[in-house]
mmCIF file of C-alpha atoms and ligand atoms in Angstrom:
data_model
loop_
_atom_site.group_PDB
_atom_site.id
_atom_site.type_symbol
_atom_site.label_atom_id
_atom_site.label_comp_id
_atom_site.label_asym_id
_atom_site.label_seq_id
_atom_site.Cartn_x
_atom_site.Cartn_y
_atom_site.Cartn_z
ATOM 1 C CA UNK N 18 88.728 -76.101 76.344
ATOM 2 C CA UNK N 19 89.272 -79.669 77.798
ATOM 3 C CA UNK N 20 92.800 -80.537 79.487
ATOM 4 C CA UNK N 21 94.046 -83.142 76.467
ATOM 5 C CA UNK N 22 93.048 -80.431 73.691
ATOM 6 C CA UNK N 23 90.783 -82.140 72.218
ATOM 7 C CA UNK N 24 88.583 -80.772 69.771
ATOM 8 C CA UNK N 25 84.533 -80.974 69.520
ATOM 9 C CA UNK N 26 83.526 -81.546 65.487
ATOM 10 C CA UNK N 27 80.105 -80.720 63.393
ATOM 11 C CA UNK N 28 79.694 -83.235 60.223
ATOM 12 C CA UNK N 29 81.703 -82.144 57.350
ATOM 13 C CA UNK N 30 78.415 -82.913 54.989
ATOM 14 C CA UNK N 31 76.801 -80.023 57.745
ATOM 15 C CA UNK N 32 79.516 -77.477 57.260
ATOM 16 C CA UNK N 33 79.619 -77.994 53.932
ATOM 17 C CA UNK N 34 76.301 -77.809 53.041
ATOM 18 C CA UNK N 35 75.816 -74.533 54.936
ATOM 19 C CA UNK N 36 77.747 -72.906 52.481
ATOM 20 C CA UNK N 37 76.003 -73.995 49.441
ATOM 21 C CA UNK N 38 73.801 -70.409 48.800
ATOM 22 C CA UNK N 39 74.731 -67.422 47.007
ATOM 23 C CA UNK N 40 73.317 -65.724 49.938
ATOM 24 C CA UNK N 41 75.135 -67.023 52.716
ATOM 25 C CA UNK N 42 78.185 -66.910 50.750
ATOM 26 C CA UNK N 43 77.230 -62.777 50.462
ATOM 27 C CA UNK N 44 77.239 -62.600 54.531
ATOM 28 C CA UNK N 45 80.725 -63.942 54.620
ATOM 29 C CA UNK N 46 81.894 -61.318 52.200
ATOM 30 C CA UNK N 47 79.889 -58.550 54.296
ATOM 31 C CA UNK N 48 81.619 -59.757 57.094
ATOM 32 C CA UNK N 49 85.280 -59.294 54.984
ATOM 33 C CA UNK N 50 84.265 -55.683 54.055
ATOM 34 C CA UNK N 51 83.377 -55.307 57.406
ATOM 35 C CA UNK N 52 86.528 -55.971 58.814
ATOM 36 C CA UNK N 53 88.361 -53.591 56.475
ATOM 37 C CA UNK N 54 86.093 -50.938 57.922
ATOM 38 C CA UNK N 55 87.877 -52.386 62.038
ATOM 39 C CA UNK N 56 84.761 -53.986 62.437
ATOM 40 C CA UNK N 57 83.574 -57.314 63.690
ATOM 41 C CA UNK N 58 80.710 -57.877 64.845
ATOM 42 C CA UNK N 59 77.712 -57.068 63.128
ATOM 43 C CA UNK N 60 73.771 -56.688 64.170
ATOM 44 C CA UNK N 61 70.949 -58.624 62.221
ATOM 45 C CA UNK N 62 69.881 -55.110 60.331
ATOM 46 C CA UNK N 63 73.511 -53.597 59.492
ATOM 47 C CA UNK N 64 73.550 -57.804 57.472
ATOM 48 C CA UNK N 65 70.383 -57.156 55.945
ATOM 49 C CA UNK N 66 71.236 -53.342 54.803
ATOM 50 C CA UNK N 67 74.108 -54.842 53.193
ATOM 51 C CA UNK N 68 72.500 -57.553 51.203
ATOM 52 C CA UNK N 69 70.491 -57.867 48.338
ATOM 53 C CA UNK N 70 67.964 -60.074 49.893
ATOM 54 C CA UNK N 71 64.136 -60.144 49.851
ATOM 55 C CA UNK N 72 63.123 -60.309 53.535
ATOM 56 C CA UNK N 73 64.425 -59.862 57.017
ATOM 57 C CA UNK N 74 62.716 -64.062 57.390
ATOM 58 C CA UNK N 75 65.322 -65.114 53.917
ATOM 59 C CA UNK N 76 67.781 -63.544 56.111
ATOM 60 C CA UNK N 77 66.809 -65.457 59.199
ATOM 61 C CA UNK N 78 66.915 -68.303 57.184
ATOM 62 C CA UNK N 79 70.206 -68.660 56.298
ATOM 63 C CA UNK N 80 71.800 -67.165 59.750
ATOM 64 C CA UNK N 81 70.766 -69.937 60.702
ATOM 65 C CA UNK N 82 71.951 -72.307 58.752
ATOM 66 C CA UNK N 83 75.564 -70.811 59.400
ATOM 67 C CA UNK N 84 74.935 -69.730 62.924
ATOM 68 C CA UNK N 85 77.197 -72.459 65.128
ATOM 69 C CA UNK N 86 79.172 -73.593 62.263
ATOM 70 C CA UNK N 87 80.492 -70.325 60.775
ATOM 71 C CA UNK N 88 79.055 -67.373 63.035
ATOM 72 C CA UNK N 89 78.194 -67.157 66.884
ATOM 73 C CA UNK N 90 75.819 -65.015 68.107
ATOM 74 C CA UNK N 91 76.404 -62.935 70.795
ATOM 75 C CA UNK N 92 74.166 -59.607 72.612
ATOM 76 C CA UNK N 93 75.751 -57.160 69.827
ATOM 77 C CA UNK N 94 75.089 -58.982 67.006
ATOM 78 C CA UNK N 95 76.976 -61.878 65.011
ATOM 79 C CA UNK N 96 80.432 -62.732 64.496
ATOM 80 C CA UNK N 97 82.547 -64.557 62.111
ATOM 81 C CA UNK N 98 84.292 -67.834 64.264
ATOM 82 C CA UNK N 99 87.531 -69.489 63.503
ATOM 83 C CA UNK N 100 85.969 -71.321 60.852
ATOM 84 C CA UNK N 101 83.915 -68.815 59.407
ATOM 85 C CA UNK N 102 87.150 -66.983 59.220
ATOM 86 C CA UNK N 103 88.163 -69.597 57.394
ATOM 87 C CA UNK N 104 86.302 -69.589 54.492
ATOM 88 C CA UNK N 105 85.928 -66.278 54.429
ATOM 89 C CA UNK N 106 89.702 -65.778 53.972
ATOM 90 C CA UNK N 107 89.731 -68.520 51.456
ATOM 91 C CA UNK N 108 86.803 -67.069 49.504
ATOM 92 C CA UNK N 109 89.047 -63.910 49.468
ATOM 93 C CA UNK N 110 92.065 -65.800 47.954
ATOM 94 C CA UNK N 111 89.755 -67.569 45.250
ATOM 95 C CA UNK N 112 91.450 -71.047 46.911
ATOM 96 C CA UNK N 113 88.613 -72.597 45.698
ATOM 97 C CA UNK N 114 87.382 -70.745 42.490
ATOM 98 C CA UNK N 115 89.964 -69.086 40.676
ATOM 99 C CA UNK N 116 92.381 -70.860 38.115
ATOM 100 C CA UNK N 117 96.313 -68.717 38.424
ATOM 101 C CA UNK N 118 97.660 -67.811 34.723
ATOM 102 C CA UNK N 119 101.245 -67.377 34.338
ATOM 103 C CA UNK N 120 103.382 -66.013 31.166
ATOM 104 C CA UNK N 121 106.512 -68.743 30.639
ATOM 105 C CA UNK N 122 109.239 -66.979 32.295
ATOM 106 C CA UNK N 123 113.117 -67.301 31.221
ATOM 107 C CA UNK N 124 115.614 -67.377 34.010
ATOM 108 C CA UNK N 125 119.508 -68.605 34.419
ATOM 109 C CA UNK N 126 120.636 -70.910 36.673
ATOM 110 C CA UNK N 127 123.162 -74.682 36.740
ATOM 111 C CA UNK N 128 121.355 -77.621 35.878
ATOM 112 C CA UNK N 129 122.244 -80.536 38.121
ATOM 113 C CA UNK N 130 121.954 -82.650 34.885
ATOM 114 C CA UNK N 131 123.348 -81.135 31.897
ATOM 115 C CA UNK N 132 125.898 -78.038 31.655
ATOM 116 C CA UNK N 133 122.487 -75.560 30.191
ATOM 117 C CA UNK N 134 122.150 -72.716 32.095
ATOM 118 C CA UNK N 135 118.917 -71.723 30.973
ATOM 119 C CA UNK N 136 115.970 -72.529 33.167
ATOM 120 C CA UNK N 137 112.163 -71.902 32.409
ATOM 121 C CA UNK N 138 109.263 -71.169 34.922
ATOM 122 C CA UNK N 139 105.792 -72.347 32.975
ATOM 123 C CA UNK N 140 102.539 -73.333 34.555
ATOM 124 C CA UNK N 141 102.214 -77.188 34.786
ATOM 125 C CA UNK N 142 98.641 -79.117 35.933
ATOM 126 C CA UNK N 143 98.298 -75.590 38.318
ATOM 127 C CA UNK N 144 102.092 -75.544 39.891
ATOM 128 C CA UNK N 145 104.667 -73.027 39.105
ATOM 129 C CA UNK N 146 107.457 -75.234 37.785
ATOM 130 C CA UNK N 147 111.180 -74.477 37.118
ATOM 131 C CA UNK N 148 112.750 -76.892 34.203
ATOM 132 C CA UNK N 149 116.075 -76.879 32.800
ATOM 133 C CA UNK N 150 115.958 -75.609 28.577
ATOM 134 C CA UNK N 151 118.338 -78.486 27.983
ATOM 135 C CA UNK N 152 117.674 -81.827 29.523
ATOM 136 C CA UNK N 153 114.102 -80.915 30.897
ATOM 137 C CA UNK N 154 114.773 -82.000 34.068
ATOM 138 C CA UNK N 155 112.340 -80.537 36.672
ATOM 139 C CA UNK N 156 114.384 -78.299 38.980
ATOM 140 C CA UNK N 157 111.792 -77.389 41.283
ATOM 141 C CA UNK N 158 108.125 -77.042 41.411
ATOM 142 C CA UNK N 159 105.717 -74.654 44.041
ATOM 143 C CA UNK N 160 102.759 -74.615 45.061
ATOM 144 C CA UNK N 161 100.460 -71.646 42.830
ATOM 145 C CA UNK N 162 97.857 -69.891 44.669
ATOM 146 C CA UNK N 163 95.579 -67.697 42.939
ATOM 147 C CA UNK N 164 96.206 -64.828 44.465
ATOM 148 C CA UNK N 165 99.766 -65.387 44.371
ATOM 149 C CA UNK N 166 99.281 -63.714 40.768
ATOM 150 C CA UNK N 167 97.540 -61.013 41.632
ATOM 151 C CA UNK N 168 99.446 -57.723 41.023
ATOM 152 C CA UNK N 169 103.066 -59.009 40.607
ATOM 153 C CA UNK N 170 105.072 -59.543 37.528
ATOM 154 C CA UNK N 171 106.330 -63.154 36.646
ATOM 155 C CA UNK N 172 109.273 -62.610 38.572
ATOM 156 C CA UNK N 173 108.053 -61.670 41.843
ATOM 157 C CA UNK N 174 105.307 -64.607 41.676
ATOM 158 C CA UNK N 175 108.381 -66.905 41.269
ATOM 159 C CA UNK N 176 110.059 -65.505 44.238
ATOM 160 C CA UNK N 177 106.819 -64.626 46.283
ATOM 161 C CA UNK N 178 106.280 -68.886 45.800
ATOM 162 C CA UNK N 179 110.102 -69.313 46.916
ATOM 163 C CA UNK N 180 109.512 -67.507 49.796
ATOM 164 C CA UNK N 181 106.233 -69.410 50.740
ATOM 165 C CA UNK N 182 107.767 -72.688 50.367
ATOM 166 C CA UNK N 183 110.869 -71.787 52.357
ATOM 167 C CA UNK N 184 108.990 -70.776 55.352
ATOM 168 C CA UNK N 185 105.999 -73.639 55.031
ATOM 169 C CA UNK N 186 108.946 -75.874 54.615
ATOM 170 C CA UNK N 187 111.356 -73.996 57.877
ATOM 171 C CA UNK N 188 107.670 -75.054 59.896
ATOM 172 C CA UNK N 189 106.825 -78.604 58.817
ATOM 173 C CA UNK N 190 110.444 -80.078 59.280
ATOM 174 C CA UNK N 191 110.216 -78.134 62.819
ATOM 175 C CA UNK N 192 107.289 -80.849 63.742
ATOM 176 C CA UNK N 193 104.077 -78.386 62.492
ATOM 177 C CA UNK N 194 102.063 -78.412 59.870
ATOM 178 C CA UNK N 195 102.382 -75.191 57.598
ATOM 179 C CA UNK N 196 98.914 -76.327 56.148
ATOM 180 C CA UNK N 197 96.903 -77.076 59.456
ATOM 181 C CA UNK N 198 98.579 -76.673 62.326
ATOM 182 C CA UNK N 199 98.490 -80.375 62.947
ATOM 183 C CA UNK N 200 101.991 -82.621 63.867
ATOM 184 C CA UNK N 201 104.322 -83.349 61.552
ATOM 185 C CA UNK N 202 106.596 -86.701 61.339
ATOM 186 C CA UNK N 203 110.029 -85.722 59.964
ATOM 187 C CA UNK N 204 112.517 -87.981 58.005
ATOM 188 C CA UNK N 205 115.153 -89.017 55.585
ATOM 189 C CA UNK N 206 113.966 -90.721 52.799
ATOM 190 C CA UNK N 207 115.530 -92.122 49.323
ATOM 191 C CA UNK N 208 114.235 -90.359 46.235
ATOM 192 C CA UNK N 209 115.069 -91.160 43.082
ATOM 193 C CA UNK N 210 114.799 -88.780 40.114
ATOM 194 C CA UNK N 211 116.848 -89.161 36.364
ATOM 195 C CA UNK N 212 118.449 -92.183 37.272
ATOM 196 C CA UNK N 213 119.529 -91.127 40.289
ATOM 197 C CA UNK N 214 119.076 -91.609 44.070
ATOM 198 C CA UNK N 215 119.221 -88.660 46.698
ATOM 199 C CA UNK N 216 118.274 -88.211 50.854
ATOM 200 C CA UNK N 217 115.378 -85.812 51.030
ATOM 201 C CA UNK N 218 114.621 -84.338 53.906
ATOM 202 C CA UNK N 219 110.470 -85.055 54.505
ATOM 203 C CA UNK N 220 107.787 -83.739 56.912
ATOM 204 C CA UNK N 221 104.328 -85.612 56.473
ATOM 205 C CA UNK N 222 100.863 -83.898 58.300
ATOM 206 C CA UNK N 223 99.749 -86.574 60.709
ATOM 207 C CA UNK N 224 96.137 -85.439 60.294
ATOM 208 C CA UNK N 225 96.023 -83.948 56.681
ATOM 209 C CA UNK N 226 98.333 -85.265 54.880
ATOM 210 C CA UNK N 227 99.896 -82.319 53.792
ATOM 211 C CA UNK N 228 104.254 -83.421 53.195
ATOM 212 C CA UNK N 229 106.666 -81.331 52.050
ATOM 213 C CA UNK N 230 110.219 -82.813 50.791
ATOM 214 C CA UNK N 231 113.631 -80.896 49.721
ATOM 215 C CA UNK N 232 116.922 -82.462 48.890
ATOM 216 C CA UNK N 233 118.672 -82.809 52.404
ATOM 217 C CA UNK N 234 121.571 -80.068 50.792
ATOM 218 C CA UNK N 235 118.419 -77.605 51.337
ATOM 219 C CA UNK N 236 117.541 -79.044 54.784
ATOM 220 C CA UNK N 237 120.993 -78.449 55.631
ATOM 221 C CA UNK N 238 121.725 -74.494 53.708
ATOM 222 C CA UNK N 239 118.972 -73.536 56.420
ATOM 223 C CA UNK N 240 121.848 -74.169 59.558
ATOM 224 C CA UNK N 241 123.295 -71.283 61.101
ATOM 225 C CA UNK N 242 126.850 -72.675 60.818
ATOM 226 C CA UNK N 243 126.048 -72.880 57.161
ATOM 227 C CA UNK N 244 124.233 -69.456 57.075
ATOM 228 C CA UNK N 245 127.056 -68.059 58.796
ATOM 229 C CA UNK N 246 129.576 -70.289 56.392
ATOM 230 C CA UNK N 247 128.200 -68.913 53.165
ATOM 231 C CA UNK N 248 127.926 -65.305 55.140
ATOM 232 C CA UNK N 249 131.798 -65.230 55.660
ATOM 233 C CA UNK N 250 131.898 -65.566 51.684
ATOM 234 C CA UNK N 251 129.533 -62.937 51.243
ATOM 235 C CA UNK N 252 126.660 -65.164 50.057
ATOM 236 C CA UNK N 253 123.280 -64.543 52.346
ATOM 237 C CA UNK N 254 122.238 -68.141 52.110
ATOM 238 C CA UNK N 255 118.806 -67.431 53.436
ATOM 239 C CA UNK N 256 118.013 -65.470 50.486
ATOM 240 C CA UNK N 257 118.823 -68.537 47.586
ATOM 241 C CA UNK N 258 115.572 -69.294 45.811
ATOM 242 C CA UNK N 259 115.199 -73.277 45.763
ATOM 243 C CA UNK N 260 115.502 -72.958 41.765
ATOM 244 C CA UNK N 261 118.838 -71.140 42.229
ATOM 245 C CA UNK N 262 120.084 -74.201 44.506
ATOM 246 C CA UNK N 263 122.441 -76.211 42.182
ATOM 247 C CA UNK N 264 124.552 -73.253 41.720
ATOM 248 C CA UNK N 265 125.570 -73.841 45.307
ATOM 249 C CA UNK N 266 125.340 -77.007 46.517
ATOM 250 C CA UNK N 267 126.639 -78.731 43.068
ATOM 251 C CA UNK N 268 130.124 -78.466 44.408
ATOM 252 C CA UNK N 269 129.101 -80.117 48.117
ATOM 253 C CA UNK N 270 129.683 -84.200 48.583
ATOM 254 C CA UNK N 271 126.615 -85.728 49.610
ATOM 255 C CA UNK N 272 127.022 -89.508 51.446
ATOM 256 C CA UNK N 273 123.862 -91.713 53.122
ATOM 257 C CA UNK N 274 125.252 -94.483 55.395
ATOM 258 C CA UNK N 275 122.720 -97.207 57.314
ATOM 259 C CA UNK N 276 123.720 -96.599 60.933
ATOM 260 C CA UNK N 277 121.671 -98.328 63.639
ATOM 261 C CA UNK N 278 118.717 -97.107 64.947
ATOM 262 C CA UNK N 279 118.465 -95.404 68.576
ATOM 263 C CA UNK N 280 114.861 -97.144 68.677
ATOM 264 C CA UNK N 281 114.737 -100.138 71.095
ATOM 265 C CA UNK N 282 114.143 -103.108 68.573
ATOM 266 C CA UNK N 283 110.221 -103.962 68.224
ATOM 267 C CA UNK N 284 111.160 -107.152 70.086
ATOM 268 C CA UNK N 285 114.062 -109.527 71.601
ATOM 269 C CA UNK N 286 114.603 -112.203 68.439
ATOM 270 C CA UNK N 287 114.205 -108.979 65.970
ATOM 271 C CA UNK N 288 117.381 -107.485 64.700
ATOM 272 C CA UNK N 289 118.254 -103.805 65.387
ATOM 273 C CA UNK N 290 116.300 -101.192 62.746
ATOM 274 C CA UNK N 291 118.727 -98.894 60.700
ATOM 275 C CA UNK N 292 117.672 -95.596 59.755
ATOM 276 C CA UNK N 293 119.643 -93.072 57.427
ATOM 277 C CA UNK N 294 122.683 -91.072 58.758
ATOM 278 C CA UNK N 295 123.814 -88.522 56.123
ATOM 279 C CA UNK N 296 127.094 -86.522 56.046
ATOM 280 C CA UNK N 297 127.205 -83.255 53.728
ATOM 281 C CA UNK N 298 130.350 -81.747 53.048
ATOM 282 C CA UNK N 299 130.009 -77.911 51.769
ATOM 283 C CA UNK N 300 132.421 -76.407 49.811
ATOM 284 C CA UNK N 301 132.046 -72.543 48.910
ATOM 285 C CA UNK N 302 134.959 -70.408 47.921
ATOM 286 C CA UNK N 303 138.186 -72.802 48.956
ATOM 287 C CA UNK N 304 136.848 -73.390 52.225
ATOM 288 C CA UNK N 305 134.482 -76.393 53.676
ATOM 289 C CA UNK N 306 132.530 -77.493 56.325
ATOM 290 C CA UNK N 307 131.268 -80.663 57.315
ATOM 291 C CA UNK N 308 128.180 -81.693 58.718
ATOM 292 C CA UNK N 309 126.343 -84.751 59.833
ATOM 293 C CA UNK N 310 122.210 -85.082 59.659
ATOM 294 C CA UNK N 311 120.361 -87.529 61.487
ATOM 295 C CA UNK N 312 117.127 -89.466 60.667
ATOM 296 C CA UNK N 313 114.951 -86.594 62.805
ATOM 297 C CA UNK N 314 116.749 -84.052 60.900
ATOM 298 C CA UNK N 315 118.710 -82.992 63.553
ATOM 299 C CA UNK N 316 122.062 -81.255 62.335
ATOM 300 C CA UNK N 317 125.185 -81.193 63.481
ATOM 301 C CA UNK N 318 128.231 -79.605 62.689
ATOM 302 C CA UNK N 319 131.578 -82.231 62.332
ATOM 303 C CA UNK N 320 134.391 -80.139 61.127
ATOM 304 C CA UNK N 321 135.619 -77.284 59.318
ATOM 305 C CA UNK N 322 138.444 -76.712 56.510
ATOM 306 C CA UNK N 323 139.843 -74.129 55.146
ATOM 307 C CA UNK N 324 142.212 -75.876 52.825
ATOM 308 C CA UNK N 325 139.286 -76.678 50.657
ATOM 309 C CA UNK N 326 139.945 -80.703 50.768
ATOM 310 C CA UNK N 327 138.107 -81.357 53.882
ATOM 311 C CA UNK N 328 135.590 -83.970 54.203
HETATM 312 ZN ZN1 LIG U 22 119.633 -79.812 32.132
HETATM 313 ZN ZN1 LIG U 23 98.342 -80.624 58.211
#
């Protein structure tokens, strides 16, 4: 381990490539089955007994092709790395093979756009995606991992997806990367969807990419003095599928105002930036709160009301 964390690399092409064999592809899986048994480490004969594979030198072969990338070798035997780990998990999931089916699925809710209250999970271009009966409009869409499927009815794959977006989302827009562990740059940003324009609250992966986004009423139900808000009514906030959103926050007034930026302008004739300041009033049950959100995300609490015409 160096003292700036930095991190050593083999070629892509390399790792790859090592995984392009039935066989070695075979000692990753004897590895998973291995593991299920509490074990990890494995000697050169208990691979071979396990394999359908013609002779002890085949075997040599391709250890080591995935010996340094995938495995390390130590006095007992071999043993999966982080990376072999890896792939062996995501062989496991079929992340890279297997193609998720999913039976349309009927479900209520309160579309933002028309007064239907009939919603309808389908399968869209491989995400799980919530649209309104009436207007069509896309409520929400999630991410569908094969093995998300697996075993559940079409209700609990709708909420097990909730619940995985939630908590990759509760990570990224708390600087990490859900996806890769890498930094994540968090932000306000315009959307605009059916004619109209919204704050989202964004994280984007500095190193891959990955961004996740929610209307900044979502950022902000995920507050304690919201949680605890909504909890006073009875409502556990923390347990409101994204689909199941506009039921809530329909009633809430959401305003974006240019305020100027804390950032030092880039230089001395250059005006000072703006960034997005955004103030949510929520309303629940005759009583509201007020809260102010910042271009980091940061959340604050402004006021509260219980006459129901704060804000
Ligand atoms: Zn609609
Ligand atoms: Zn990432």
């Amino acid at each position: 381990m160096t003292e700036d964390a930095e991190s050593s690399s083999v070629p892509a092409a390399d790792a790859f490539g090592a995984l392009a064999s039935e066989h070695r592809i075979a000692v990753l899986r004897t590895f998973a089955d291995a593991e299920r048994d509490g074990e990890r480490t494995l000697s050169f004969t208990e691979i071979y007994d396990a394999l359908d594979i013609d002779s002890t030198s085949q075997l040599s072969y391709h250890l080591d092709h995935l010996e340094g990338v995938f495995l390390r070798r130590s006095e007992s035997g071999y043993e999966l790395n982080r990376a072999g780990e890896d792939v062996m998990r995501a062989v496991l999931a079929g992340s890279f093979t297997e193609t998720p089916s999913f039976e349309p699925l009927a479900l209520s809710g309160e579309c933002p756009g028309c007064p239907e209250t009939a919603f309808d999970a389908t399968e869209e271009d491989g995400l799980l995606t919530v649209r309104c009966d009436g207007c069509g409009m896309r409520i929400v869409t999630y991410d569908l991992p094969p093995a998300a499927v697996v075993g559940r009815s079409e209700r609990a794959v709708l909420e097990a997806c909730d619940r995985r977006v939630r908590h990759e989302y509760a990570v990224a827009v708390g600087g990490t990367c859900a996806n890769c562990g890498g930094r994540a740059v968090v932000s306000v940003e315009q959307r605009e969807s059916h004619g109209e324009t919204d704050p989202y609250a964004v994280a984007v992966c500095e190193r891959c990419n990955h961004r996740v986004f929610a209307p900044v009423a979502a950022h902000v139900l995920f507050h304690p003095a919201v949680v605890a808000f909504y909890w006073r009514h009875g409502v556990d906030a923390t347990a409101i599928a994204f689909w199941d959103l506009p039921r809530y926050i329909e009633a809430w007034d959401v305003d974006v105002a240019e305020v100027e930026s804390n950032d030092p302008p880039m230089s001395a004739d250059r005006s000072p930036s703006t960034e997005p300041s955004v103030s949510v009033t929520v309303r629940y049950g005759g009583e509201s709160l007020a809260l102010s959100l910042d271009a980091d995300l940061t959340v604050s609490v402004v006021g509260t009301d219980g006459s129901g015409n704060g804000g």
